[in-house]
Amino acid sequence: MSRTNPAETTETTDSTEQTDGRTVSTTAGETVEETRPEWTDYDADGETKLAVENLNVHYGDDHALKDVSMEIPEQSVTALIGPSGCGKSTFLRCLNRMNDRIRGARVDGTVELDGEDIYQDGVDLVELRKRVGMVFQNPNPFPKSIRENISYGPRKHGDIETGLLARLTGRAEPERESNLVERSLKRAALWEEVNDRLEDNALGLSGGQQQRLCIARCLAVGPEVILMDEPASALDPIATSKIEDLIEDLAEDYTVVVVTHNMQQAARVSDQTAVFLTGGELVEYDDTDKIFENPESQRVEDYISGKFG
């Protein structure tokens, strides 16, 4: 793997080093280098869906993300990679303000969704998380039927009415609910496997099916962006392959941002890749092929080649 414009580097172990007057925290096997702004100044194809500027996150005294700026294009897959503890999941949770739920978390900077700062006063978090949905590492279906898992969100948001009062007043929409359930399950590539047992408890599904059900549940409320935090890490290779195929299909209609520890997975499914390294620093962001075949940063090359992480 070759690089262009290599930086001056030295090898180190777990420590803090000085480079060009700047203190840099490192991990075992990681190179010390001065990160260059042009390595993250990525001009993606297509319109920008999410624009992040000077994003910093603190958990108490821990500075988890440091001055992260990047633009995420719509209808594409953006992969976030890096070693454990580098801030990629923290960054993902910033995109729909899930860090608001963490005691002691402080977020500075801006995150714009279609040009509107989601951290400004008065933002409706329920509406935001409807537009920017999230799929977690471990499948978390509700202990309800498959059908109810899909229709729960739309009912809570008032998009469909199916309760007793709605039935008594003639406002119930069972056909609309059925169509929504079928459409969401088909979009998540699960309909053919479960269409004859929609009233069964979702906890009886396999792990891979549960994860696709959670994706269908996310799709049911009509998001524009889907955030995925290691969605296949707990799954077997066959189930993982189905999730990867699904991610690629979803990018035709949605903006997908996925955190993964599996670099081969990032190379397979993403259009662009952002690499976070020690200390919550975004080191490089570019087309996925460029990141994996010819990165600018020596640290990125070392990470991808397995020298640390």
Short mmCIF file of C-alpha atoms in Angstrom, two decimals:
data_model
loop_
_atom_site.label_atom_id
_atom_site.label_comp_id
_atom_site.label_asym_id
_atom_site.label_seq_id
_atom_site.Cartn_x
_atom_site.Cartn_y
_atom_site.Cartn_z
CA MET A 1 0.00 0.00 0.00
CA SER A 2 1.57 3.32 -1.03
CA ARG A 3 0.93 6.82 0.24
CA THR A 4 1.21 10.31 -1.12
CA ASN A 5 2.65 13.26 0.83
CA PRO A 6 3.93 11.22 3.80
CA ALA A 7 4.31 13.02 7.11
CA GLU A 8 7.36 12.81 9.36
CA THR A 9 6.77 9.88 11.73
CA THR A 10 8.29 8.04 14.66
CA GLU A 11 7.19 4.82 16.34
CA THR A 12 5.90 4.85 19.91
CA THR A 13 4.09 2.84 22.58
CA ASP A 14 1.25 3.97 24.86
CA SER A 15 2.40 7.51 25.64
CA THR A 16 2.12 11.19 24.94
CA GLU A 17 4.55 12.65 22.39
CA GLN A 18 5.41 16.08 21.05
CA THR A 19 5.28 16.69 17.31
CA ASP A 20 5.63 20.11 15.71
CA GLY A 21 4.90 21.70 19.07
CA ARG A 22 1.65 19.78 19.51
CA THR A 23 0.97 17.09 22.12
CA VAL A 24 -0.32 13.86 20.61
CA SER A 25 -1.64 10.88 22.57
CA THR A 26 -0.77 7.53 21.04
CA THR A 27 -1.51 3.88 21.52
CA ALA A 28 0.78 0.86 21.22
CA GLY A 29 2.18 0.59 17.70
CA GLU A 30 0.67 3.87 16.51
CA THR A 31 2.82 6.33 14.61
CA VAL A 32 3.17 9.95 15.70
CA GLU A 33 2.39 12.45 12.93
CA GLU A 34 0.89 15.86 12.41
CA THR A 35 -2.60 15.52 10.95
CA ARG A 36 -3.17 17.76 7.93
CA PRO A 37 -6.49 19.55 7.36
CA GLU A 38 -6.60 18.54 3.69
CA TRP A 39 -6.81 14.88 4.72
CA THR A 40 -10.35 15.44 6.00
CA ASP A 41 -11.45 18.09 3.49
CA TYR A 42 -13.45 15.64 1.38
CA ASP A 43 -15.58 16.96 -1.46
CA ALA A 44 -18.20 14.23 -1.84
CA ASP A 45 -20.44 13.76 -4.82
CA GLY A 46 -24.08 14.70 -4.31
CA GLU A 47 -25.87 17.07 -1.97
CA THR A 48 -24.84 17.32 1.67
CA LYS A 49 -27.35 15.78 4.09
CA LEU A 50 -25.43 16.27 7.34
CA ALA A 51 -22.78 18.94 7.89
CA VAL A 52 -20.66 18.77 11.05
CA GLU A 53 -18.47 21.70 12.06
CA ASN A 54 -15.94 21.88 14.92
CA LEU A 55 -17.68 19.18 16.92
CA ASN A 56 -16.28 18.54 20.40
CA VAL A 57 -17.67 16.12 22.96
CA HIS A 58 -16.67 15.86 26.62
CA TYR A 59 -17.73 13.20 29.10
CA GLY A 60 -16.80 14.98 32.29
CA ASP A 61 -13.05 15.57 32.01
CA ASP A 62 -12.67 13.16 29.07
CA HIS A 63 -12.35 14.95 25.73
CA ALA A 64 -13.93 12.21 23.57
CA LEU A 65 -14.16 14.06 20.22
CA LYS A 66 -11.86 16.89 19.13
CA ASP A 67 -12.80 19.50 16.53
CA VAL A 68 -14.42 17.10 14.07
CA SER A 69 -15.69 18.63 10.82
CA MET A 70 -17.11 16.65 7.91
CA GLU A 71 -19.94 16.61 5.39
CA ILE A 72 -22.02 13.49 4.80
CA PRO A 73 -23.68 13.24 1.37
CA GLU A 74 -27.27 12.12 0.98
CA GLN A 75 -28.27 8.71 -0.40
CA SER A 76 -24.91 7.12 0.27
CA VAL A 77 -23.16 4.95 2.83
CA THR A 78 -20.55 6.57 5.06
CA ALA A 79 -18.44 4.20 7.17
CA LEU A 80 -16.80 5.26 10.43
CA ILE A 81 -13.81 3.11 11.35
CA GLY A 82 -11.06 3.15 13.95
CA PRO A 83 -9.87 1.30 17.06
CA SER A 84 -11.99 0.94 20.19
CA GLY A 85 -12.35 4.15 22.16
CA CYS A 86 -11.50 6.49 19.28
CA GLY A 87 -14.86 8.31 19.32
CA LYS A 88 -16.65 6.91 16.29
CA SER A 89 -19.75 5.76 18.21
CA THR A 90 -19.76 9.04 20.12
CA PHE A 91 -19.74 10.87 16.79
CA LEU A 92 -22.59 8.70 15.48
CA ARG A 93 -24.75 9.46 18.52
CA CYS A 94 -24.17 13.18 17.98
CA LEU A 95 -26.02 12.99 14.68
CA ASN A 96 -29.40 12.53 16.38
CA ARG A 97 -28.48 13.84 19.84
CA MET A 98 -28.46 10.47 21.57
CA ASN A 99 -25.59 11.77 23.70
CA ASP A 100 -28.15 14.03 25.38
CA ARG A 101 -29.17 10.95 27.36
CA ILE A 102 -25.69 10.47 28.84
CA ARG A 103 -25.10 12.14 32.19
CA GLY A 104 -22.12 14.47 32.09
CA ALA A 105 -21.92 14.64 28.29
CA ARG A 106 -21.25 18.08 26.78
CA VAL A 107 -21.43 18.76 23.05
CA ASP A 108 -20.01 21.87 21.36
CA GLY A 109 -20.06 22.72 17.67
CA THR A 110 -22.76 22.38 15.03
CA VAL A 111 -24.48 19.50 13.30
CA GLU A 112 -26.73 20.60 10.46
CA LEU A 113 -29.44 18.41 8.95
CA ASP A 114 -30.50 19.90 5.61
CA GLY A 115 -28.96 23.18 6.70
CA GLU A 116 -30.68 23.39 10.12
CA ASP A 117 -28.57 23.07 13.28
CA ILE A 118 -30.00 20.20 15.34
CA TYR A 119 -28.35 21.61 18.51
CA GLN A 120 -30.11 24.95 18.41
CA ASP A 121 -32.74 25.77 21.04
CA GLY A 122 -36.25 24.49 20.45
CA VAL A 123 -35.41 21.39 18.39
CA ASP A 124 -38.07 18.68 18.77
CA LEU A 125 -36.00 15.63 19.68
CA VAL A 126 -38.84 13.21 18.93
CA GLU A 127 -39.16 14.60 15.43
CA LEU A 128 -35.37 14.67 15.00
CA ARG A 129 -35.04 10.99 15.92
CA LYS A 130 -37.89 10.18 13.58
CA ARG A 131 -35.92 11.79 10.74
CA VAL A 132 -32.58 10.36 11.91
CA GLY A 133 -33.23 6.80 13.06
CA MET A 134 -30.79 4.48 14.81
CA VAL A 135 -30.04 0.76 14.72
CA PHE A 136 -27.93 -0.52 17.59
CA GLN A 137 -25.20 -3.13 17.87
CA ASN A 138 -27.36 -5.77 19.54
CA PRO A 139 -30.86 -6.42 18.16
CA ASN A 140 -33.44 -4.98 20.56
CA PRO A 141 -36.93 -5.97 19.38
CA PHE A 142 -39.83 -5.20 21.68
CA PRO A 143 -41.35 -8.24 23.48
CA LYS A 144 -44.34 -7.93 21.21
CA SER A 145 -45.52 -9.49 17.97
CA ILE A 146 -43.65 -8.89 14.74
CA ARG A 147 -46.56 -6.78 13.52
CA GLU A 148 -46.64 -4.66 16.68
CA ASN A 149 -42.89 -4.06 16.51
CA ILE A 150 -43.35 -2.42 13.11
CA SER A 151 -46.54 -0.47 13.83
CA TYR A 152 -45.53 0.75 17.30
CA GLY A 153 -43.57 3.77 16.09
CA PRO A 154 -46.13 5.03 13.55
CA ARG A 155 -48.88 4.65 16.18
CA LYS A 156 -46.88 6.62 18.75
CA HIS A 157 -46.24 9.36 16.19
CA GLY A 158 -49.94 9.43 15.23
CA ASP A 159 -49.29 8.32 11.66
CA ILE A 160 -51.80 5.47 11.97
CA GLU A 161 -54.67 4.93 14.41
CA THR A 162 -55.48 1.38 15.51
CA GLY A 163 -56.54 1.58 19.17
CA LEU A 164 -59.93 0.96 20.76
CA LEU A 165 -60.96 4.61 20.63
CA ALA A 166 -60.06 4.79 16.95
CA ARG A 167 -62.14 1.69 16.26
CA LEU A 168 -65.11 3.03 18.23
CA THR A 169 -65.00 6.36 16.40
CA GLY A 170 -64.45 4.79 12.98
CA ARG A 171 -60.93 6.19 12.57
CA ALA A 172 -59.10 2.87 12.73
CA GLU A 173 -56.84 2.16 9.74
CA PRO A 174 -56.13 -1.59 9.78
CA GLU A 175 -55.48 -1.72 6.04
CA ARG A 176 -53.01 1.14 6.21
CA GLU A 177 -51.27 -0.57 9.12
CA SER A 178 -51.05 -3.86 7.21
CA ASN A 179 -49.62 -2.11 4.16
CA LEU A 180 -47.06 -0.30 6.32
CA VAL A 181 -45.97 -3.53 8.02
CA GLU A 182 -45.61 -5.34 4.71
CA ARG A 183 -43.77 -2.46 3.04
CA SER A 184 -41.33 -2.05 5.94
CA LEU A 185 -40.57 -5.76 6.19
CA LYS A 186 -40.06 -6.03 2.44
CA ARG A 187 -37.71 -3.03 2.53
CA ALA A 188 -35.73 -4.79 5.25
CA ALA A 189 -35.61 -8.04 3.24
CA LEU A 190 -37.57 -9.92 5.93
CA TRP A 191 -41.11 -10.21 4.56
CA GLU A 192 -40.66 -13.57 2.84
CA GLU A 193 -39.35 -15.13 6.04
CA VAL A 194 -42.05 -13.90 8.44
CA ASN A 195 -45.20 -13.01 6.48
CA ASP A 196 -47.04 -16.11 7.73
CA ARG A 197 -46.29 -15.47 11.42
CA LEU A 198 -46.73 -11.75 11.98
CA GLU A 199 -48.53 -12.36 15.28
CA ASP A 200 -45.60 -14.39 16.71
CA ASN A 201 -43.41 -12.83 19.40
CA ALA A 202 -40.45 -11.11 17.75
CA LEU A 203 -38.09 -12.54 20.38
CA GLY A 204 -38.52 -15.93 18.70
CA LEU A 205 -36.69 -14.75 15.58
CA SER A 206 -33.03 -15.53 14.97
CA GLY A 207 -30.44 -12.86 15.75
CA GLY A 208 -30.10 -11.84 12.11
CA GLN A 209 -33.86 -11.69 11.66
CA GLN A 210 -34.21 -9.61 14.82
CA GLN A 211 -31.68 -7.11 13.50
CA ARG A 212 -33.51 -6.81 10.18
CA LEU A 213 -36.75 -6.40 12.15
CA CYS A 214 -35.15 -3.51 14.03
CA ILE A 215 -34.18 -1.97 10.69
CA ALA A 216 -37.77 -2.45 9.46
CA ARG A 217 -39.03 -0.82 12.67
CA CYS A 218 -36.74 2.14 11.97
CA LEU A 219 -37.95 2.38 8.37
CA ALA A 220 -41.61 2.32 9.41
CA VAL A 221 -41.51 5.90 10.75
CA GLY A 222 -40.10 7.27 7.49
CA PRO A 223 -36.55 8.37 8.35
CA GLU A 224 -34.25 10.28 6.04
CA VAL A 225 -31.02 9.16 7.73
CA ILE A 226 -30.25 5.75 9.26
CA LEU A 227 -27.46 5.48 11.81
CA MET A 228 -26.05 1.99 12.42
CA ASP A 229 -23.70 1.20 15.29
CA GLU A 230 -21.92 -2.05 14.37
CA PRO A 231 -25.17 -3.62 13.14
CA ALA A 232 -23.63 -6.99 12.26
CA SER A 233 -21.01 -7.47 14.97
CA ALA A 234 -23.17 -9.94 16.91
CA LEU A 235 -24.25 -11.94 13.85
CA ASP A 236 -22.97 -15.00 12.01
CA PRO A 237 -21.42 -14.62 8.52
CA ILE A 238 -24.63 -15.47 6.63
CA ALA A 239 -26.71 -12.99 8.63
CA THR A 240 -23.92 -10.41 8.27
CA SER A 241 -23.99 -10.81 4.49
CA LYS A 242 -27.74 -10.13 4.46
CA ILE A 243 -27.27 -6.98 6.54
CA GLU A 244 -24.52 -5.76 4.21
CA ASP A 245 -26.71 -6.34 1.14
CA LEU A 246 -29.51 -4.48 2.89
CA ILE A 247 -27.27 -1.51 3.70
CA GLU A 248 -26.32 -1.16 0.05
CA ASP A 249 -29.99 -1.32 -0.99
CA LEU A 250 -31.05 1.25 1.60
CA ALA A 251 -28.54 3.79 0.27
CA GLU A 252 -30.67 4.10 -2.86
CA ASP A 253 -33.27 5.98 -0.80
CA TYR A 254 -31.65 6.88 2.53
CA THR A 255 -28.47 8.40 3.93
CA VAL A 256 -26.71 5.65 5.89
CA VAL A 257 -23.91 6.17 8.41
CA VAL A 258 -22.44 2.98 9.84
CA VAL A 259 -19.85 2.34 12.55
CA THR A 260 -17.91 -0.87 12.02
CA HIS A 261 -14.82 -2.58 13.41
CA ASN A 262 -14.77 -4.79 10.33
CA MET A 263 -12.63 -2.99 7.78
CA GLN A 264 -13.50 -5.48 5.04
CA GLN A 265 -17.14 -4.69 5.69
CA ALA A 266 -16.48 -0.95 5.40
CA ALA A 267 -14.66 -1.55 2.11
CA ARG A 268 -17.56 -3.62 0.79
CA VAL A 269 -20.55 -1.47 1.68
CA SER A 270 -19.49 2.19 1.91
CA ASP A 271 -19.04 5.00 -0.57
CA GLN A 272 -16.81 7.08 1.71
CA THR A 273 -14.93 6.26 4.90
CA ALA A 274 -13.95 8.40 7.88
CA VAL A 275 -11.06 7.16 10.03
CA PHE A 276 -10.99 8.11 13.72
CA LEU A 277 -7.83 7.38 15.69
CA THR A 278 -6.44 7.94 19.19
CA GLY A 279 -7.87 10.82 21.18
CA GLY A 280 -11.13 11.33 19.31
CA GLU A 281 -9.44 12.76 16.24
CA LEU A 282 -10.80 12.47 12.70
CA VAL A 283 -7.58 11.74 10.81
CA GLU A 284 -8.74 11.10 7.26
CA TYR A 285 -12.01 11.17 5.30
CA ASP A 286 -12.24 10.30 1.62
CA ASP A 287 -13.66 7.90 -0.95
CA THR A 288 -13.54 4.39 0.46
CA ASP A 289 -11.29 3.12 -2.33
CA LYS A 290 -8.83 5.94 -1.64
CA ILE A 291 -8.76 5.26 2.09
CA PHE A 292 -8.08 1.57 1.67
CA GLU A 293 -5.75 1.70 -1.32
CA ASN A 294 -3.80 4.94 -0.95
CA PRO A 295 -4.36 6.81 2.33
CA GLU A 296 -2.55 10.06 3.01
CA SER A 297 -1.90 9.35 6.70
CA GLN A 298 0.77 6.90 7.84
CA ARG A 299 -1.34 6.16 10.91
CA VAL A 300 -4.32 5.24 8.72
CA GLU A 301 -2.13 2.96 6.63
CA ASP A 302 -0.75 1.34 9.78
CA TYR A 303 -4.24 0.84 11.20
CA ILE A 304 -5.65 -0.65 8.02
CA SER A 305 -2.65 -2.96 7.64
CA GLY A 306 -3.07 -4.19 11.21
CA LYS A 307 0.00 -2.68 12.85
CA PHE A 308 -2.13 -1.40 15.75
CA GLY A 309 -5.75 -1.17 16.83
#
